[in-house]
Amino acid sequence: MSERLQGKTILVTGAASGIGRAVAEGFVAEGARVAFTDRDGAGAAEAARSAGGGSFGLTLDITDESSVEAAFAAVLERGSTLDVVVANAGVQLFGQDAPIADLDLAVWERTVAVNLTGTFLTVKHAVRAMLATGGSIVLTGSPTGLNGEGRDFTAYSSTKAGIHGLARTVAAAYADRGIRVNTVVPGYTETPLVTSISGDAGSRAAIVARTPLGRPGRPADVVGIMVYLASDESSFATGSLFRVDGGMTTL
């Protein structure tokens, strides 16, 4: 254990499973005290108990501003500044998201509510918590917001592109307050979010074939860059995209 994050308090959304959980566990291993937050409060609490290190779980629905406010207040009431926030929670509505001519308004609105508005609310309250002290905010992006990888996922791709733009805007607005904002772009990563791909041999083979490193990503693949961005080692990095996609966006 190198403890590169010793003494830091970190909040991670979507931390009950997948990338969020792996990243939160990685922060704990590096010495941080982590608030595992998720709409699945029981899952977040279980993940925090498993990770140990003084971490704790909180129920947080990123689409509900009062829930976001309450979670941030609960962290601050524990007597800590909030040093890092990872805005990771999101949805991808497989079987519902579609090319625009076939996309139902309700699917669009649900995806925007979670991915874009939810990220906005998370970042808004992260910035408020960091105005006096500075800190690092990290957003989870997607190749679908950069190229044509998500052509059949109009809503998801649009929200991820919006997240990339949000990160740049906030980074520019608050750099003078010592708040850094960056985006990590994982490639196809096998988590519970993508079981409709990982469980279908043909779909899985097709997306792996578009990944130059020749394999799907794992949640652990994202941990290293997240630790770097959470640490003081990245003190001169803001407004940037960090791609961990196996080379997918080079094609």
GROMACS .gro file of C-alpha atoms in nm:
model
  251
    1MET     CA    1   0.000   0.000   0.000
    2SER     CA    2   0.156   0.332  -0.110
    3GLU     CA    3  -0.107   0.552   0.059
    4ARG     CA    4  -0.087   0.826  -0.204
    5LEU     CA    5  -0.425   0.952  -0.081
    6GLN     CA    6  -0.357   0.943   0.291
    7GLY     CA    7  -0.569   1.198   0.476
    8LYS     CA    8  -0.805   1.270   0.187
    9THR     CA    9  -1.182   1.239   0.203
   10ILE     CA   10  -1.344   1.129  -0.122
   11LEU     CA   11  -1.702   1.085  -0.242
   12VAL     CA   12  -1.774   0.847  -0.530
   13THR     CA   13  -2.116   0.815  -0.695
   14GLY     CA   14  -2.233   0.485  -0.838
   15ALA     CA   15  -2.002   0.305  -0.596
   16ALA     CA   16  -2.216  -0.001  -0.522
   17SER     CA   17  -2.082  -0.188  -0.825
   18GLY     CA   18  -1.876  -0.174  -1.142
   19ILE     CA   19  -1.625   0.099  -1.210
   20GLY     CA   20  -1.745   0.311  -0.918
   21ARG     CA   21  -1.689   0.035  -0.666
   22ALA     CA   22  -1.348  -0.058  -0.805
   23VAL     CA   23  -1.235   0.305  -0.798
   24ALA     CA   24  -1.366   0.362  -0.445
   25GLU     CA   25  -1.188   0.046  -0.326
   26GLY     CA   26  -0.870   0.166  -0.495
   27PHE     CA   27  -0.893   0.495  -0.308
   28VAL     CA   28  -0.931   0.311   0.022
   29ALA     CA   29  -0.623   0.103  -0.058
   30GLU     CA   30  -0.433   0.428  -0.108
   31GLY     CA   31  -0.525   0.557   0.237
   32ALA     CA   32  -0.834   0.770   0.168
   33ARG     CA   33  -1.156   0.775   0.366
   34VAL     CA   34  -1.426   0.717   0.106
   35ALA     CA   35  -1.798   0.781   0.096
   36PHE     CA   36  -1.939   0.504  -0.122
   37THR     CA   37  -2.263   0.654  -0.255
   38ASP     CA   38  -2.529   0.500  -0.475
   39ARG     CA   39  -2.902   0.499  -0.532
   40ASP     CA   40  -2.870   0.142  -0.399
   41GLY     CA   41  -2.788   0.248  -0.044
   42ALA     CA   42  -2.765  -0.108   0.086
   43GLY     CA   43  -2.520  -0.198  -0.189
   44ALA     CA   44  -2.312   0.111  -0.114
   45ALA     CA   45  -2.303   0.026   0.256
   46GLU     CA   46  -2.197  -0.333   0.183
   47ALA     CA   47  -1.922  -0.216  -0.050
   48ALA     CA   48  -1.794   0.029   0.213
   49ARG     CA   49  -1.794  -0.237   0.484
   50SER     CA   50  -1.602  -0.471   0.258
   51ALA     CA   51  -1.344  -0.203   0.175
   52GLY     CA   52  -1.289  -0.101   0.538
   53GLY     CA   53  -1.051   0.182   0.611
   54GLY     CA   54  -1.307   0.402   0.785
   55SER     CA   55  -1.518   0.421   0.470
   56PHE     CA   56  -1.896   0.448   0.482
   57GLY     CA   57  -2.196   0.408   0.255
   58LEU     CA   58  -2.465   0.664   0.177
   59THR     CA   59  -2.782   0.657  -0.029
   60LEU     CA   60  -2.758   0.915  -0.306
   61ASP     CA   61  -2.995   0.957  -0.599
   62ILE     CA   62  -2.814   1.193  -0.835
   63THR     CA   63  -3.139   1.292  -1.009
   64ASP     CA   64  -3.276   1.441  -0.683
   65GLU     CA   65  -3.101   1.759  -0.569
   66SER     CA   66  -3.220   1.718  -0.211
   67SER     CA   67  -3.062   1.372  -0.203
   68VAL     CA   68  -2.736   1.509  -0.343
   69GLU     CA   69  -2.735   1.793  -0.089
   70ALA     CA   70  -2.803   1.552   0.198
   71ALA     CA   71  -2.520   1.318   0.099
   72PHE     CA   72  -2.266   1.598   0.069
   73ALA     CA   73  -2.382   1.740   0.402
   74ALA     CA   74  -2.345   1.397   0.566
   75VAL     CA   75  -1.982   1.380   0.453
   76LEU     CA   76  -1.901   1.731   0.570
   77GLU     CA   77  -2.078   1.675   0.903
   78ARG     CA   78  -1.824   1.404   0.979
   79GLY     CA   79  -1.572   1.678   1.035
   80SER     CA   80  -1.383   1.664   0.708
   81THR     CA   81  -1.321   1.879   0.409
   82LEU     CA   82  -1.416   1.708   0.085
   83ASP     CA   83  -1.099   1.671  -0.119
   84VAL     CA   84  -1.214   1.465  -0.418
   85VAL     CA   85  -1.546   1.384  -0.586
   86VAL     CA   86  -1.586   1.125  -0.860
   87ALA     CA   87  -1.908   1.177  -1.058
   88ASN     CA   88  -1.940   0.827  -1.196
   89ALA     CA   89  -2.305   0.719  -1.166
   90GLY     CA   90  -2.496   0.675  -1.490
   91VAL     CA   91  -2.727   0.461  -1.699
   92GLN     CA   92  -2.720   0.313  -2.047
   93LEU     CA   93  -3.065   0.191  -2.145
   94PHE     CA   94  -2.992  -0.109  -2.364
   95GLY     CA   95  -3.289  -0.219  -2.570
   96GLN     CA   96  -3.445   0.127  -2.534
   97ASP     CA   97  -3.186   0.382  -2.649
   98ALA     CA   98  -3.177   0.391  -3.029
   99PRO     CA   99  -3.098   0.592  -3.342
  100ILE     CA  100  -3.279   0.922  -3.316
  101ALA     CA  101  -3.566   0.842  -3.554
  102ASP     CA  102  -3.659   0.547  -3.333
  103LEU     CA  103  -3.591   0.700  -2.992
  104ASP     CA  104  -3.879   0.749  -2.750
  105LEU     CA  105  -3.886   1.080  -2.569
  106ALA     CA  106  -3.919   0.904  -2.232
  107VAL     CA  107  -3.593   0.714  -2.289
  108TRP     CA  108  -3.416   1.037  -2.386
  109GLU     CA  109  -3.551   1.218  -2.079
  110ARG     CA  110  -3.456   0.936  -1.841
  111THR     CA  111  -3.102   0.917  -1.978
  112VAL     CA  112  -3.057   1.293  -1.962
  113ALA     CA  113  -3.199   1.306  -1.609
  114VAL     CA  114  -2.949   1.054  -1.477
  115ASN     CA  115  -2.638   1.106  -1.685
  116LEU     CA  116  -2.635   1.477  -1.757
  117THR     CA  117  -2.857   1.642  -1.497
  118GLY     CA  118  -2.734   1.400  -1.231
  119THR     CA  119  -2.372   1.478  -1.314
  120PHE     CA  120  -2.453   1.850  -1.314
  121LEU     CA  121  -2.601   1.823  -0.964
  122THR     CA  122  -2.307   1.620  -0.837
  123VAL     CA  123  -2.053   1.864  -0.974
  124LYS     CA  124  -2.252   2.166  -0.857
  125HIS     CA  125  -2.246   2.050  -0.496
  126ALA     CA  126  -1.888   1.928  -0.522
  127VAL     CA  127  -1.779   2.276  -0.629
  128ARG     CA  128  -1.976   2.435  -0.345
  129ALA     CA  129  -1.806   2.203  -0.096
  130MET     CA  130  -1.461   2.289  -0.236
  131LEU     CA  131  -1.483   2.665  -0.282
  132ALA     CA  132  -1.286   2.740   0.033
  133THR     CA  133  -1.032   2.462   0.009
  134GLY     CA  134  -0.995   2.354  -0.354
  135GLY     CA  135  -1.006   1.995  -0.465
  136SER     CA  136  -1.027   1.750  -0.752
  137ILE     CA  137  -1.343   1.650  -0.939
  138VAL     CA  138  -1.334   1.359  -1.182
  139LEU     CA  139  -1.614   1.272  -1.426
  140THR     CA  140  -1.662   0.940  -1.603
  141GLY     CA  141  -1.698   0.996  -1.976
  142SER     CA  142  -1.726   0.759  -2.272
  143PRO     CA  143  -1.586   0.704  -2.622
  144THR     CA  144  -1.947   0.745  -2.740
  145GLY     CA  145  -1.910   1.115  -2.662
  146LEU     CA  146  -1.601   1.141  -2.884
  147ASN     CA  147  -1.663   0.937  -3.198
  148GLY     CA  148  -1.926   0.726  -3.373
  149GLU     CA  149  -1.896   0.432  -3.134
  150GLY     CA  150  -2.239   0.504  -2.988
  151ARG     CA  151  -2.433   0.564  -3.308
  152ASP     CA  152  -2.715   0.336  -3.191
  153PHE     CA  153  -2.729   0.506  -2.849
  154THR     CA  154  -2.841   0.860  -2.923
  155ALA     CA  155  -2.934   0.955  -2.568
  156TYR     CA  156  -2.634   0.795  -2.398
  157SER     CA  157  -2.384   0.934  -2.649
  158SER     CA  158  -2.533   1.283  -2.626
  159THR     CA  159  -2.520   1.287  -2.248
  160LYS     CA  160  -2.160   1.170  -2.241
  161ALA     CA  161  -2.061   1.444  -2.486
  162GLY     CA  162  -2.241   1.686  -2.257
  163ILE     CA  163  -2.045   1.557  -1.959
  164HIS     CA  164  -1.718   1.618  -2.146
  165GLY     CA  165  -1.826   1.975  -2.216
  166LEU     CA  166  -1.943   2.029  -1.859
  167ALA     CA  167  -1.603   1.926  -1.725
  168ARG     CA  168  -1.417   2.174  -1.946
  169THR     CA  169  -1.652   2.458  -1.854
  170VAL     CA  170  -1.630   2.400  -1.479
  171ALA     CA  171  -1.253   2.355  -1.497
  172ALA     CA  172  -1.216   2.695  -1.663
  173ALA     CA  173  -1.459   2.865  -1.426
  174TYR     CA  174  -1.302   2.746  -1.100
  175ALA     CA  175  -0.931   2.699  -1.168
  176ASP     CA  176  -0.860   3.020  -0.978
  177ARG     CA  177  -1.026   2.865  -0.671
  178GLY     CA  178  -0.796   2.563  -0.677
  179ILE     CA  179  -1.064   2.326  -0.808
  180ARG     CA  180  -0.948   2.088  -1.079
  181VAL     CA  181  -1.193   1.906  -1.306
  182ASN     CA  182  -1.097   1.622  -1.540
  183THR     CA  183  -1.271   1.345  -1.732
  184VAL     CA  184  -1.171   0.980  -1.753
  185VAL     CA  185  -1.290   0.797  -2.065
  186PRO     CA  186  -1.305   0.421  -2.014
  187GLY     CA  187  -1.357   0.202  -2.319
  188TYR     CA  188  -1.584  -0.099  -2.328
  189THR     CA  189  -1.559  -0.218  -1.969
  190GLU     CA  190  -1.735  -0.530  -1.850
  191THR     CA  191  -1.958  -0.434  -1.559
  192PRO     CA  192  -2.324  -0.498  -1.468
  193LEU     CA  193  -2.410  -0.199  -1.689
  194VAL     CA  194  -2.324  -0.385  -2.011
  195THR     CA  195  -2.449  -0.740  -1.956
  196SER     CA  196  -2.650  -0.724  -2.278
  197ILE     CA  197  -2.317  -0.703  -2.462
  198SER     CA  198  -2.099  -0.920  -2.242
  199GLY     CA  199  -2.364  -1.193  -2.239
  200ASP     CA  200  -2.391  -1.208  -2.618
  201ALA     CA  201  -2.090  -1.371  -2.783
  202GLY     CA  202  -2.136  -1.195  -3.116
  203SER     CA  203  -2.182  -0.847  -2.972
  204ARG     CA  204  -1.888  -0.895  -2.736
  205ALA     CA  205  -1.658  -1.015  -3.013
  206ALA     CA  206  -1.755  -0.721  -3.234
  207ILE     CA  207  -1.674  -0.456  -2.975
  208VAL     CA  208  -1.351  -0.626  -2.869
  209ALA     CA  209  -1.251  -0.631  -3.238
  210ARG     CA  210  -1.278  -0.251  -3.235
  211THR     CA  211  -1.040  -0.230  -2.940
  212PRO     CA  212  -0.676  -0.232  -3.055
  213LEU     CA  213  -0.549  -0.392  -2.733
  214GLY     CA  214  -0.774  -0.686  -2.813
  215ARG     CA  215  -0.964  -0.736  -2.490
  216PRO     CA  216  -1.248  -0.578  -2.294
  217GLY     CA  217  -1.168  -0.339  -2.016
  218ARG     CA  218  -1.199  -0.432  -1.650
  219PRO     CA  219  -1.303  -0.194  -1.372
  220ALA     CA  220  -0.953  -0.228  -1.228
  221ASP     CA  221  -0.809  -0.078  -1.547
  222VAL     CA  222  -0.958   0.260  -1.454
  223VAL     CA  223  -0.834   0.271  -1.096
  224GLY     CA  224  -0.478   0.391  -1.164
  225ILE     CA  225  -0.575   0.703  -1.357
  226MET     CA  226  -0.843   0.786  -1.101
  227VAL     CA  227  -0.591   0.758  -0.817
  228TYR     CA  228  -0.355   0.986  -1.008
  229LEU     CA  229  -0.625   1.249  -1.063
  230ALA     CA  230  -0.732   1.227  -0.699
  231SER     CA  231  -0.374   1.269  -0.577
  232ASP     CA  232  -0.155   1.577  -0.554
  233GLU     CA  233   0.058   1.430  -0.833
  234SER     CA  234  -0.196   1.568  -1.081
  235SER     CA  235  -0.195   1.921  -0.936
  236PHE     CA  236  -0.133   2.081  -1.280
  237ALA     CA  237  -0.397   1.877  -1.465
  238THR     CA  238  -0.736   2.031  -1.526
  239GLY     CA  239  -0.989   2.047  -1.807
  240SER     CA  240  -0.844   1.733  -1.967
  241LEU     CA  241  -0.968   1.402  -2.104
  242PHE     CA  242  -0.777   1.091  -1.997
  243ARG     CA  243  -0.859   0.795  -2.222
  244VAL     CA  244  -0.834   0.443  -2.083
  245ASP     CA  245  -1.010   0.271  -2.371
  246GLY     CA  246  -0.768   0.014  -2.508
  247GLY     CA  247  -0.712   0.239  -2.808
  248MET     CA  248  -1.076   0.238  -2.918
  249THR     CA  249  -1.085   0.611  -2.995
  250THR     CA  250  -0.768   0.593  -3.207
  251LEU     CA  251  -0.964   0.415  -3.482
   0.00000   0.00000   0.00000
